[in-house]
Amino acid sequence: MNNQLTQVDHSALRVNQAMIIALLIIGFVINLPVLAAFVSAVMLIGTALRQPGFKIVYAGFLKPRGIVKPDVIADNPQPHVFAQGMGGTVLLIGVIAFALNGALIGWALTWLVVALAALNLFGGFCAGCFVYYWLARLRVPGFVAQPTPGTFPGMRPQGKAS
Amino acid sequence: MEILLRLGIALFIILAGIVVYRFVTAVRLALLRMKQNPMVGLGGRAGVPAILYFTTPDCAPCKTFQAPAIESLQVQFGDRLQVIKIDASQRNDLADAWGVLSVPTTFIIDAQGQPRHVNNGVASAAKLRQQLREFVGLDESAEKTIRLENRLTVGQ
């Protein structure tokens, strides 16, 4: 069992979610599946680098100008990385559907990712993190982090970083 | 034309999401009201409407926006309103019991100790004032009337 919490900046996660939601909705409105492909690629690259895909927008633009302030919380970074990877994969399946002329399935999966990102951004519940913690509970290899004490799996921890 | 149709679909889906969110919030409040006494453990005064304010020490919008808004209402309404401030990082039990997902979160509580409204995120002083008027019957005009009555009583 691994429960070593580190400092996770939730502002970076929220900016990432906001970017995903905004770009995917714009992609839907102007009927540009390539934008969904771009978001999917950014999410999967971010997962490989173990950080939020659109972190550059936060770290390079919003944070230095004081537009978004850091919100550092003692938390596990792994479930958030997993959640992003899960979202990126769902979006990738959607992109494949677009390529196979399955626009309806493609947009449905895109909206699913928008809904889950919105649930995280506005509701504080990370569905991907919830799945991660369940896999850890089932002792699936590679899933070792445990929920923050006193926090329901997937919910945003209330405590500040120590 | 197609772009307008897509915009309409997007707006419809977003609105549907907002409706679902509001429904879930209403259910949450209803469940809180069904509890025997949701105010237990909060340390508030009985019979006085309250703003239950969940915050954390490192919450920037709480310091810059929410706290000043609540303080202005406290000054305005005086003893007729109580503010119960909870540090969610210290009182995880209360944050969980009240279903708090993020800070700041404010609940409008009536004189009977029943939660009437919840704001997830920053709520302006004007918004809170309106909610106090709508849900608790606490309004500025009544406050002014009471002040006037007090002055008249002192004058007699």
Short mmCIF file of C-alpha atoms in Angstrom, two decimals:
data_model
loop_
_atom_site.label_atom_id
_atom_site.label_comp_id
_atom_site.label_asym_id
_atom_site.label_seq_id
_atom_site.Cartn_x
_atom_site.Cartn_y
_atom_site.Cartn_z
CA MET A 1 0.00 0.00 0.00
CA ASN A 2 1.43 3.35 -1.03
CA ASN A 3 -0.03 6.47 0.48
CA GLN A 4 2.77 8.99 0.19
CA LEU A 5 1.01 12.21 -0.70
CA THR A 6 2.79 14.92 -2.63
CA GLN A 7 1.91 18.50 -3.45
CA VAL A 8 -0.50 18.66 -6.36
CA ASP A 9 -1.42 22.04 -7.82
CA HIS A 10 -5.15 21.70 -8.49
CA SER A 11 -5.20 25.01 -10.37
CA ALA A 12 -3.07 23.35 -13.10
CA LEU A 13 -5.57 20.47 -13.22
CA ARG A 14 -8.53 22.85 -13.43
CA VAL A 15 -6.97 24.89 -16.24
CA ASN A 16 -6.29 21.61 -18.07
CA GLN A 17 -9.94 20.57 -17.68
CA ALA A 18 -11.19 24.00 -18.79
CA MET A 19 -8.99 23.86 -21.90
CA ILE A 20 -10.21 20.35 -22.76
CA ILE A 21 -13.87 21.40 -22.36
CA ALA A 22 -13.47 24.64 -24.33
CA LEU A 23 -11.55 23.14 -27.25
CA LEU A 24 -13.84 20.12 -27.59
CA ILE A 25 -16.99 22.25 -27.57
CA ILE A 26 -15.47 24.61 -30.15
CA GLY A 27 -14.50 21.54 -32.20
CA PHE A 28 -18.09 20.30 -32.07
CA VAL A 29 -19.65 23.65 -32.95
CA ILE A 30 -17.42 24.27 -35.97
CA ASN A 31 -17.49 20.55 -36.86
CA LEU A 32 -13.71 20.11 -36.66
CA PRO A 33 -12.85 16.57 -35.53
CA VAL A 34 -9.17 17.42 -35.96
CA LEU A 35 -9.51 19.60 -32.83
CA ALA A 36 -10.67 16.52 -30.89
CA ALA A 37 -7.64 14.68 -32.31
CA PHE A 38 -5.38 17.53 -31.15
CA VAL A 39 -6.87 17.47 -27.61
CA SER A 40 -6.53 13.69 -27.51
CA ALA A 41 -2.86 13.95 -28.53
CA VAL A 42 -2.15 16.64 -25.92
CA MET A 43 -3.85 14.56 -23.21
CA LEU A 44 -1.94 11.40 -24.11
CA ILE A 45 1.40 13.24 -24.37
CA GLY A 46 0.67 14.84 -20.98
CA THR A 47 -0.06 11.39 -19.57
CA ALA A 48 3.28 10.09 -20.91
CA LEU A 49 5.04 13.08 -19.30
CA ARG A 50 2.99 12.57 -16.10
CA GLN A 51 1.60 16.09 -16.03
CA PRO A 52 -1.52 17.95 -17.20
CA GLY A 53 -1.44 18.17 -21.00
CA PHE A 54 -2.29 21.89 -21.12
CA LYS A 55 -0.01 22.74 -18.21
CA ILE A 56 1.91 25.13 -20.44
CA VAL A 57 -1.16 27.40 -20.61
CA TYR A 58 -1.24 27.57 -16.81
CA ALA A 59 2.50 27.63 -16.05
CA GLY A 60 3.51 29.77 -19.02
CA PHE A 61 0.66 32.27 -19.20
CA LEU A 62 -2.02 32.28 -16.49
CA LYS A 63 0.09 31.70 -13.36
CA PRO A 64 2.90 34.22 -14.08
CA ARG A 65 0.31 36.96 -14.75
CA GLY A 66 -1.58 36.14 -11.55
CA ILE A 67 -4.75 35.35 -13.52
CA VAL A 68 -4.98 31.93 -11.83
CA LYS A 69 -3.42 31.45 -8.41
CA PRO A 70 -1.85 28.14 -7.32
CA ASP A 71 -4.04 25.84 -5.24
CA VAL A 72 -1.58 23.29 -3.84
CA ILE A 73 -3.13 20.35 -2.01
CA ALA A 74 -1.65 17.18 -0.49
CA ASP A 75 -2.87 14.57 -2.97
CA ASN A 76 -1.82 11.63 -5.15
CA PRO A 77 -0.74 12.74 -8.64
CA GLN A 78 -1.02 9.22 -10.15
CA PRO A 79 -4.85 9.03 -10.27
CA HIS A 80 -5.03 12.40 -12.04
CA VAL A 81 -2.48 11.24 -14.62
CA PHE A 82 -4.48 8.02 -15.07
CA ALA A 83 -7.73 9.99 -15.43
CA GLN A 84 -6.18 12.15 -18.12
CA GLY A 85 -4.92 9.05 -19.92
CA MET A 86 -8.39 7.51 -19.71
CA GLY A 87 -9.98 10.66 -21.16
CA GLY A 88 -7.34 10.84 -23.89
CA THR A 89 -7.95 7.19 -24.80
CA VAL A 90 -11.75 7.65 -24.98
CA LEU A 91 -11.16 10.67 -27.19
CA LEU A 92 -8.74 8.66 -29.34
CA ILE A 93 -11.45 6.01 -29.87
CA GLY A 94 -13.74 8.88 -30.89
CA VAL A 95 -11.13 10.13 -33.37
CA ILE A 96 -10.84 6.62 -34.83
CA ALA A 97 -14.63 6.60 -35.16
CA PHE A 98 -14.43 9.92 -37.04
CA ALA A 99 -11.84 8.39 -39.38
CA LEU A 100 -14.22 5.47 -40.03
CA ASN A 101 -17.12 7.82 -40.84
CA GLY A 102 -18.72 7.28 -37.44
CA ALA A 103 -19.27 10.95 -36.65
CA LEU A 104 -22.14 10.24 -34.25
CA ILE A 105 -20.03 7.88 -32.14
CA GLY A 106 -17.09 10.28 -32.40
CA TRP A 107 -19.07 13.26 -31.08
CA ALA A 108 -20.83 11.13 -28.44
CA LEU A 109 -17.44 10.08 -27.03
CA THR A 110 -16.23 13.69 -27.29
CA TRP A 111 -19.22 14.87 -25.22
CA LEU A 112 -18.59 12.07 -22.72
CA VAL A 113 -15.08 13.47 -22.16
CA VAL A 114 -16.54 17.01 -21.89
CA ALA A 115 -19.09 15.80 -19.31
CA LEU A 116 -16.47 14.02 -17.17
CA ALA A 117 -14.08 16.98 -17.34
CA ALA A 118 -16.95 19.31 -16.34
CA LEU A 119 -17.88 17.02 -13.46
CA ASN A 120 -14.29 17.31 -12.24
CA LEU A 121 -14.01 21.05 -12.86
CA PHE A 122 -17.36 22.14 -11.39
CA GLY A 123 -18.27 19.24 -9.11
CA GLY A 124 -14.85 18.29 -7.73
CA PHE A 125 -15.35 14.62 -8.62
CA CYS A 126 -12.67 12.92 -10.74
CA ALA A 127 -14.27 9.84 -12.34
CA GLY A 128 -10.91 8.59 -13.68
CA CYS A 129 -9.40 8.87 -10.17
CA PHE A 130 -12.37 6.91 -8.82
CA VAL A 131 -11.64 4.12 -11.35
CA TYR A 132 -7.94 4.25 -10.39
CA TYR A 133 -8.70 3.81 -6.68
CA TRP A 134 -11.04 0.90 -7.44
CA LEU A 135 -8.31 -0.79 -9.48
CA ALA A 136 -5.92 -0.22 -6.55
CA ARG A 137 -8.50 -1.76 -4.23
CA LEU A 138 -8.71 -4.78 -6.53
CA ARG A 139 -4.89 -4.98 -6.27
CA VAL A 140 -4.35 -4.56 -9.99
CA PRO A 141 -0.57 -4.29 -10.55
CA GLY A 142 0.61 -0.70 -11.04
CA PHE A 143 -2.27 0.85 -9.12
CA VAL A 144 -0.88 1.45 -5.66
CA ALA A 145 -1.99 4.89 -4.42
CA GLN A 146 -4.74 5.04 -1.82
CA PRO A 147 -7.32 7.83 -1.43
CA THR A 148 -6.36 10.76 0.79
CA PRO A 149 -7.48 9.92 4.36
CA GLY A 150 -11.01 11.14 5.05
CA THR A 151 -11.77 11.71 1.36
CA PHE A 152 -14.15 9.65 -0.76
CA PRO A 153 -12.23 8.06 -3.69
CA GLY A 154 -12.26 10.48 -6.62
CA MET A 155 -13.39 13.49 -4.60
CA ARG A 156 -11.15 16.51 -4.32
CA PRO A 157 -9.22 16.46 -0.99
CA GLN A 158 -10.05 19.39 1.29
CA GLY A 159 -6.74 19.50 3.14
CA LYS A 160 -3.88 21.85 2.34
CA ALA A 161 -0.42 20.64 1.38
CA SER A 162 1.90 19.92 4.27
CA MET B 1 -26.66 27.20 -40.98
CA GLU B 2 -25.07 23.98 -39.80
CA ILE B 3 -22.89 25.88 -37.35
CA LEU B 4 -26.02 27.40 -35.77
CA LEU B 5 -27.59 23.98 -35.43
CA ARG B 6 -24.43 22.66 -33.78
CA LEU B 7 -24.28 25.69 -31.50
CA GLY B 8 -27.89 25.01 -30.54
CA ILE B 9 -27.12 21.36 -29.78
CA ALA B 10 -24.08 22.38 -27.71
CA LEU B 11 -26.15 24.92 -25.75
CA PHE B 12 -28.89 22.35 -25.20
CA ILE B 13 -26.40 19.80 -23.83
CA ILE B 14 -24.81 22.45 -21.57
CA LEU B 15 -28.24 23.55 -20.32
CA ALA B 16 -29.20 19.92 -19.69
CA GLY B 17 -26.00 19.57 -17.65
CA ILE B 18 -26.89 22.66 -15.61
CA VAL B 19 -30.41 21.32 -14.99
CA VAL B 20 -28.99 17.98 -13.80
CA TYR B 21 -26.47 19.81 -11.59
CA ARG B 22 -29.23 21.94 -10.03
CA PHE B 23 -31.39 18.87 -9.50
CA VAL B 24 -28.54 17.07 -7.72
CA THR B 25 -27.96 20.18 -5.57
CA ALA B 26 -31.67 20.33 -4.69
CA VAL B 27 -31.64 16.63 -3.73
CA ARG B 28 -28.54 17.24 -1.59
CA LEU B 29 -30.28 20.08 0.24
CA ALA B 30 -33.43 17.99 0.68
CA LEU B 31 -31.36 15.17 2.19
CA LEU B 32 -29.68 17.64 4.56
CA ARG B 33 -33.10 18.97 5.62
CA MET B 34 -34.26 15.40 6.32
CA LYS B 35 -31.50 14.98 8.90
CA GLN B 36 -32.68 15.33 12.49
CA ASN B 37 -30.61 18.43 13.21
CA PRO B 38 -28.05 19.38 10.57
CA MET B 39 -26.77 22.29 12.70
CA VAL B 40 -25.40 19.97 15.41
CA GLY B 41 -21.65 20.46 15.84
CA LEU B 42 -21.58 23.85 14.12
CA GLY B 43 -21.82 25.89 17.32
CA GLY B 44 -24.32 28.44 16.01
CA ARG B 45 -27.02 30.33 17.92
CA ALA B 46 -30.48 28.79 17.75
CA GLY B 47 -33.25 30.79 16.10
CA VAL B 48 -30.96 33.06 14.08
CA PRO B 49 -30.56 32.72 10.30
CA ALA B 50 -27.01 31.88 9.28
CA ILE B 51 -24.53 31.77 6.46
CA LEU B 52 -22.53 28.56 6.81
CA TYR B 53 -19.21 29.32 5.13
CA PHE B 54 -16.75 26.53 4.22
CA THR B 55 -13.23 27.72 3.46
CA THR B 56 -9.57 26.69 3.80
CA PRO B 57 -6.56 28.82 4.83
CA ASP B 58 -4.98 28.61 1.36
CA CYS B 59 -8.14 29.42 -0.59
CA ALA B 60 -7.29 32.63 -2.49
CA PRO B 61 -10.81 33.51 -3.77
CA CYS B 62 -12.12 33.02 -0.21
CA LYS B 63 -9.82 35.77 1.06
CA THR B 64 -10.17 38.16 -1.83
CA PHE B 65 -13.87 37.81 -2.68
CA GLN B 66 -15.94 35.61 -0.38
CA ALA B 67 -14.82 36.79 3.07
CA PRO B 68 -15.29 40.53 2.30
CA ALA B 69 -18.75 39.83 0.84
CA ILE B 70 -19.82 37.92 3.95
CA GLU B 71 -18.32 40.54 6.28
CA SER B 72 -20.31 43.29 4.56
CA LEU B 73 -23.53 41.31 5.11
CA GLN B 74 -22.60 40.67 8.74
CA VAL B 75 -22.14 44.43 9.25
CA GLN B 76 -25.39 45.17 7.47
CA PHE B 77 -27.58 42.69 9.33
CA GLY B 78 -25.78 42.69 12.68
CA ASP B 79 -27.26 40.30 15.26
CA ARG B 80 -30.04 39.21 12.89
CA LEU B 81 -27.56 37.11 10.93
CA GLN B 82 -24.82 34.79 12.12
CA VAL B 83 -21.86 33.62 10.09
CA ILE B 84 -20.51 30.17 10.88
CA LYS B 85 -17.08 29.75 9.33
CA ILE B 86 -15.71 26.25 8.93
CA ASP B 87 -12.14 25.39 7.95
CA ALA B 88 -12.80 22.41 5.66
CA SER B 89 -9.15 21.29 5.90
CA GLN B 90 -9.51 20.92 9.68
CA ARG B 91 -13.12 19.69 9.74
CA ASN B 92 -13.27 17.02 7.05
CA ASP B 93 -16.15 15.42 8.96
CA LEU B 94 -18.34 18.52 8.58
CA ALA B 95 -17.29 19.05 4.96
CA ASP B 96 -18.30 15.46 4.18
CA ALA B 97 -21.54 15.67 6.17
CA TRP B 98 -22.56 18.80 4.26
CA GLY B 99 -21.38 17.38 0.91
CA VAL B 100 -18.85 20.16 0.33
CA LEU B 101 -16.82 19.45 -2.83
CA SER B 102 -14.84 22.67 -3.13
CA VAL B 103 -14.21 25.95 -1.35
CA PRO B 104 -15.65 28.48 -0.97
CA THR B 105 -19.09 26.93 -0.43
CA THR B 106 -21.81 28.84 1.36
CA PHE B 107 -25.13 27.57 2.72
CA ILE B 108 -28.06 29.82 3.59
CA ILE B 109 -29.65 28.49 6.79
CA ASP B 110 -33.04 29.65 8.06
CA ALA B 111 -33.95 30.44 11.68
CA GLN B 112 -35.11 26.84 12.19
CA GLY B 113 -31.63 25.56 11.30
CA GLN B 114 -32.71 24.20 7.91
CA PRO B 115 -30.42 24.69 4.89
CA ARG B 116 -32.34 26.60 2.20
CA HIS B 117 -29.74 27.30 -0.47
CA VAL B 118 -26.19 26.39 -1.40
CA ASN B 119 -23.58 28.25 -3.45
CA ASN B 120 -20.69 26.21 -4.83
CA GLY B 121 -17.92 28.72 -5.54
CA VAL B 122 -17.77 32.43 -4.90
CA ALA B 123 -21.12 34.13 -4.21
CA SER B 124 -21.26 37.93 -4.30
CA ALA B 125 -22.71 40.00 -1.43
CA ALA B 126 -25.64 40.96 -3.68
CA LYS B 127 -26.38 37.31 -4.47
CA LEU B 128 -26.20 36.27 -0.81
CA ARG B 129 -28.39 39.23 0.18
CA GLN B 130 -30.97 38.19 -2.38
CA GLN B 131 -30.89 34.60 -1.13
CA LEU B 132 -31.28 35.77 2.47
CA ARG B 133 -34.32 37.74 1.35
CA GLU B 134 -35.83 34.94 -0.76
CA PHE B 135 -35.15 31.95 1.46
CA VAL B 136 -34.94 33.38 4.97
CA GLY B 137 -37.07 36.52 4.72
CA LEU B 138 -34.19 38.68 5.89
CA ASP B 139 -34.15 41.89 3.90
CA GLU B 140 -32.69 45.35 3.91
CA SER B 141 -36.04 47.14 4.09
CA ALA B 142 -36.94 45.19 7.24
CA GLU B 143 -33.55 46.07 8.64
CA LYS B 144 -34.13 49.76 7.88
CA THR B 145 -37.62 49.58 9.42
CA ILE B 146 -36.24 48.05 12.60
CA ARG B 147 -33.55 50.73 12.80
CA LEU B 148 -36.21 53.42 12.31
CA GLU B 149 -38.43 51.83 14.97
CA ASN B 150 -35.48 51.69 17.36
CA ARG B 151 -34.75 55.37 16.74
CA LEU B 152 -38.39 56.27 17.33
CA THR B 153 -38.45 54.22 20.55
CA VAL B 154 -35.27 55.96 21.76
CA GLY B 155 -36.80 59.30 20.76
CA GLN B 156 -39.90 58.68 22.87
#
